[in-house]
Short mmCIF file of C-alpha atoms in Angstrom, two decimals:
data_model
loop_
_atom_site.label_atom_id
_atom_site.label_comp_id
_atom_site.label_asym_id
_atom_site.label_seq_id
_atom_site.Cartn_x
_atom_site.Cartn_y
_atom_site.Cartn_z
CA MET V 254 -24.39 85.14 205.01
CA VAL V 255 -26.79 83.14 202.90
CA GLU V 256 -28.84 85.08 200.46
CA ARG V 257 -32.32 83.82 199.79
CA SER V 258 -34.04 84.53 196.56
CA GLY V 259 -37.63 84.21 195.53
CA PRO V 260 -39.10 81.16 193.86
CA ARG V 261 -37.61 80.32 190.52
CA VAL V 262 -39.75 80.55 187.43
CA PRO V 263 -39.10 77.49 185.29
CA HIS V 264 -37.97 78.14 181.76
CA THR V 265 -40.42 76.73 179.26
CA LEU V 266 -39.95 76.01 175.60
CA ALA V 267 -42.57 76.88 173.08
CA VAL V 268 -44.07 73.79 171.50
CA PRO V 269 -45.87 74.03 168.18
CA ASP V 270 -49.64 73.60 168.41
CA ALA V 271 -49.53 70.74 165.91
CA LEU V 272 -47.17 68.71 168.09
CA GLU V 273 -49.27 69.33 171.19
CA ASP V 274 -52.42 68.21 169.38
CA ASP V 275 -50.72 65.04 168.14
CA ALA V 276 -49.39 64.19 171.59
CA SER V 277 -52.72 64.81 173.30
CA SER V 278 -54.58 62.76 170.69
CA GLN V 279 -52.15 59.85 171.13
CA ASP V 280 -52.49 59.95 174.92
CA SER V 281 -56.27 60.06 174.77
CA ALA V 282 -56.33 57.21 172.24
CA THR V 283 -54.11 55.10 174.50
CA ASP V 284 -56.29 55.80 177.54
CA GLU V 285 -59.46 54.94 175.63
CA GLU V 286 -57.88 51.71 174.39
CA ASP V 287 -56.87 50.70 177.91
CA VAL V 288 -60.32 51.38 179.36
CA ALA V 289 -62.08 49.65 176.48
CA LEU V 290 -59.80 46.65 176.80
CA SER V 291 -60.51 46.22 180.49
CA SER V 292 -64.25 46.89 180.34
CA SER V 293 -65.20 44.89 177.23
CA LEU V 294 -66.80 41.52 177.94
CA PRO V 295 -67.42 38.50 175.71
CA ALA V 296 -71.00 37.85 174.62
CA THR V 297 -71.11 34.78 176.87
CA PHE V 298 -70.65 37.09 179.89
CA THR V 299 -73.88 38.98 179.23
CA HIS V 300 -75.87 36.98 181.79
CA LEU V 301 -73.18 37.60 184.44
CA ARG V 302 -72.62 40.46 186.86
CA GLU V 303 -69.24 41.57 188.15
CA ILE V 304 -69.18 41.45 191.96
CA SER V 305 -65.61 42.66 192.49
CA PRO V 306 -66.77 46.03 193.94
CA LEU V 307 -68.79 44.22 196.62
CA ALA V 308 -65.65 42.86 198.32
CA SER V 309 -62.90 44.21 200.55
CA TRP V 310 -59.47 43.83 198.92
CA THR V 311 -56.11 43.59 200.67
CA VAL V 312 -52.60 42.70 199.48
CA SER V 313 -49.60 41.29 201.31
CA THR V 314 -47.29 44.11 200.16
CA SER V 315 -47.33 46.92 197.61
CA LYS V 316 -45.24 49.74 196.20
CA PRO V 317 -46.46 53.29 196.91
CA GLY V 318 -49.12 54.18 194.37
CA CYS V 319 -49.39 50.59 193.12
CA GLY V 320 -51.77 49.06 195.63
CA VAL V 321 -55.40 47.97 195.60
CA PRO V 322 -56.81 51.16 193.99
CA ALA V 323 -54.45 50.71 191.03
CA LEU V 324 -55.45 47.05 190.70
CA LEU V 325 -59.17 47.90 190.71
CA SER V 326 -58.77 50.71 188.20
CA PRO V 327 -60.76 50.16 184.98
CA SER V 328 -57.60 50.85 182.97
CA THR V 329 -55.07 48.10 182.38
CA ALA V 330 -52.33 50.75 182.34
CA SER V 331 -52.32 50.66 186.16
CA PHE V 332 -51.33 47.64 188.21
CA TRP V 333 -50.62 46.21 191.64
CA GLN V 334 -46.88 45.85 192.27
CA SER V 335 -45.74 43.82 195.24
CA ASP V 336 -42.85 44.82 197.48
CA GLY V 337 -41.63 41.82 199.44
CA PRO V 338 -40.81 38.11 199.39
CA GLN V 339 -42.88 35.51 197.58
CA PRO V 340 -45.57 34.31 197.63
CA HIS V 341 -47.45 37.53 196.93
CA LEU V 342 -50.99 37.37 198.26
CA LEU V 343 -54.20 39.07 197.18
CA ASN V 344 -57.09 38.58 199.63
CA ILE V 345 -60.69 39.27 198.59
CA HIS V 346 -63.32 39.27 201.38
CA PHE V 347 -67.08 39.33 200.69
CA PHE V 348 -69.59 40.31 203.36
CA LYS V 349 -71.80 37.31 202.54
CA LEU V 350 -71.64 33.96 200.77
CA VAL V 351 -71.31 34.42 197.01
CA ALA V 352 -71.54 32.02 194.07
CA ILE V 353 -68.69 32.74 191.66
CA VAL V 354 -69.05 31.46 188.10
CA LYS V 355 -66.18 33.31 186.39
CA LEU V 356 -62.76 34.41 187.63
CA ARG V 357 -60.08 35.99 185.46
CA VAL V 358 -56.78 37.85 185.83
CA TYR V 359 -55.19 40.33 183.42
CA LEU V 360 -51.48 39.80 182.66
CA ASP V 361 -49.23 41.46 180.09
CA PHE V 362 -45.78 40.01 179.49
CA GLU V 363 -44.86 42.63 176.88
CA LEU V 364 -45.18 45.42 179.44
CA ASP V 365 -44.12 43.65 182.63
CA GLU V 366 -41.42 41.16 181.53
CA SER V 367 -39.80 39.72 184.69
CA TYR V 368 -42.71 41.03 186.80
CA THR V 369 -45.11 38.74 184.93
CA PRO V 370 -46.47 35.78 186.95
CA THR V 371 -45.81 32.34 185.50
CA LYS V 372 -47.37 30.33 188.32
CA MET V 373 -50.37 31.21 190.48
CA SER V 374 -52.60 29.26 192.81
CA PHE V 375 -56.11 30.07 194.01
CA ALA V 376 -57.76 29.26 197.32
CA ALA V 377 -61.19 29.93 198.83
CA GLY V 378 -63.11 29.44 202.05
CA MET V 379 -65.33 31.14 204.59
CA GLY V 380 -62.41 33.08 206.07
CA GLU V 381 -58.71 33.68 205.73
CA TYR V 382 -57.85 30.82 208.10
CA ASP V 383 -59.80 27.98 206.45
CA LEU V 384 -58.77 28.45 202.84
CA VAL V 385 -58.65 25.42 200.55
CA GLU V 386 -56.72 25.50 197.27
CA PHE V 387 -59.01 24.83 194.31
CA GLY V 388 -56.93 25.71 191.27
CA GLU V 389 -53.52 26.47 189.80
CA TRP V 390 -52.39 28.30 186.68
CA LYS V 391 -49.08 28.08 184.81
CA GLY V 392 -48.12 29.95 181.67
CA GLU V 393 -45.37 31.67 179.74
CA GLN V 394 -45.57 35.18 178.30
CA PRO V 395 -49.33 35.72 178.80
CA LYS V 396 -51.06 38.77 177.37
CA GLY V 397 -54.69 39.53 178.15
CA TRP V 398 -57.33 38.00 180.39
CA VAL V 399 -56.49 34.59 181.84
CA GLU V 400 -59.54 32.61 182.99
CA VAL V 401 -59.29 30.40 186.06
CA GLY V 402 -61.13 27.08 185.86
CA LEU V 403 -63.78 26.47 188.54
CA ASP V 404 -64.68 22.87 187.71
CA GLY V 405 -64.90 20.59 190.71
CA CYS V 406 -65.00 23.40 193.28
CA GLY V 407 -67.94 21.83 195.11
CA GLY V 408 -70.48 24.55 194.43
CA GLY V 409 -72.37 22.59 191.79
CA GLU V 410 -72.73 23.57 188.15
CA LEU V 411 -74.44 26.40 186.30
CA ASP V 412 -74.92 26.24 182.54
CA GLY V 413 -72.44 23.36 182.44
CA GLU V 414 -69.68 25.24 184.26
CA GLY V 415 -68.38 24.93 187.81
CA VAL V 416 -69.49 27.24 190.61
CA LEU V 417 -67.37 28.38 193.56
CA LYS V 418 -69.23 29.33 196.74
CA CYS V 419 -67.18 31.22 199.33
CA MET V 420 -66.80 34.39 201.37
CA CYS V 421 -63.03 34.71 201.02
CA LEU V 422 -60.91 34.30 197.90
CA GLN V 423 -57.12 34.37 197.75
CA VAL V 424 -54.82 34.76 194.74
CA ARG V 425 -51.24 33.57 195.32
CA VAL V 426 -48.43 34.54 192.96
CA LEU V 427 -45.81 31.81 193.40
CA GLU V 428 -43.35 32.40 190.54
CA ASN V 429 -42.49 35.14 188.06
CA HIS V 430 -40.82 35.17 184.67
CA GLN V 431 -37.01 34.77 184.90
CA ASN V 432 -37.33 34.27 188.68
CA GLY V 433 -38.39 37.88 189.18
CA LYS V 434 -38.94 38.91 192.79
CA ASP V 435 -41.92 41.26 192.66
CA THR V 436 -45.00 40.90 190.51
CA HIS V 437 -47.52 42.90 188.49
CA LEU V 438 -51.25 42.18 188.30
CA ARG V 439 -53.15 44.55 186.02
CA GLY V 440 -56.66 43.41 186.74
CA VAL V 441 -58.81 40.84 188.53
CA GLN V 442 -62.50 40.35 187.78
CA ILE V 443 -65.02 38.15 189.60
CA PHE V 444 -68.45 37.35 188.16
CA SER V 445 -71.65 35.90 189.55
CA ARG V 446 -74.88 34.97 187.83
CA ASP V 447 -77.15 37.95 187.18
CA GLU V 448 -80.57 36.70 188.17
CA ARG V 449 -82.23 39.54 186.24
CA VAL V 450 -80.99 38.14 182.91
CA LYS V 451 -81.54 34.63 181.63
CA ALA V 452 -78.74 32.43 180.32
CA PRO V 453 -77.56 32.79 176.70
CA ARG V 454 -80.00 31.58 174.07
CA GLY V 455 -77.45 29.22 172.54
CA LYS V 456 -75.30 29.14 169.44
CA GLY V 457 -76.50 29.82 165.94
CA GLU V 458 -75.53 28.15 162.70
CA ASN V 459 -72.21 30.00 162.54
CA GLY V 460 -71.26 28.89 166.05
CA ASN V 461 -71.62 32.35 167.60
CA VAL V 462 -73.82 33.14 170.56
CA GLU V 463 -77.17 34.48 169.41
CA VAL V 464 -77.73 38.05 170.57
CA GLY V 465 -81.07 39.82 170.49
CA GLU V 466 -81.82 43.22 168.97
CA ASP V 467 -81.34 44.82 172.37
CA GLY V 468 -77.72 43.59 172.46
CA TYR V 469 -78.34 40.98 175.16
CA ALA V 470 -77.60 37.30 174.77
CA GLY V 471 -80.48 36.51 177.13
CA LEU V 472 -83.91 37.88 177.90
CA GLU V 473 -84.18 40.56 180.55
CA GLU V 474 -86.66 39.58 183.23
CA PRO V 475 -89.44 42.13 183.91
CA ASP V 476 -89.69 43.71 187.34
CA TRP V 477 -93.11 42.18 188.04
CA MET V 478 -91.63 38.66 187.70
CA GLY V 479 -89.06 39.22 190.45
CA GLU V 480 -89.29 38.47 194.14
CA PRO V 481 -91.85 40.59 196.06
CA GLU V 482 -90.42 43.34 198.25
CA LEU V 483 -91.74 44.17 201.70
CA ARG V 484 -91.92 47.92 202.26
#
């Protein structure tokens, strides 16, 4: 006869308040650092607008809890982890034609080691079945945001930089450090020109981008100067 008992009450150890405060302060500091690291933008990005939330994101494979929501998290502590053979694919679908002026990926070799990509390619088109490769990246032990060049993508130029016009964008992870099988991507950001803000004013005597008193590198366009709206 099997005797059933009630639920067990876990035995807890008393932790001094000072240790708890130190641990909580360290955790909160780490979280704030991660969020600040992922959300901070260079001054030259002031006239740009991130359009990543406007797209539908899918991945070829993923570990439970490490899929698209983790990749789109504002904290670089979370990541997409693949779960299958290479190449690992990230597909980004927009509902209309967009003009991309900046594309960057967050990698961290110190945290990911053999999961860190060392070779990626990028393709774009109007759909998943007419993609054309426009760029490739190779690197060893990256840490931080890696910008993808858009020169010669056929979308013209804006402020002296290439423009990519597409509805579908694909990131392909081809190789990892030490021939690792699966990969980690900690962030992907896509930027388009913000028509409400003018381009940067230029560089000052010290070589830095001039920023106005309002914190913007460009002038914000008043509402009355925008396109008329039919109501």
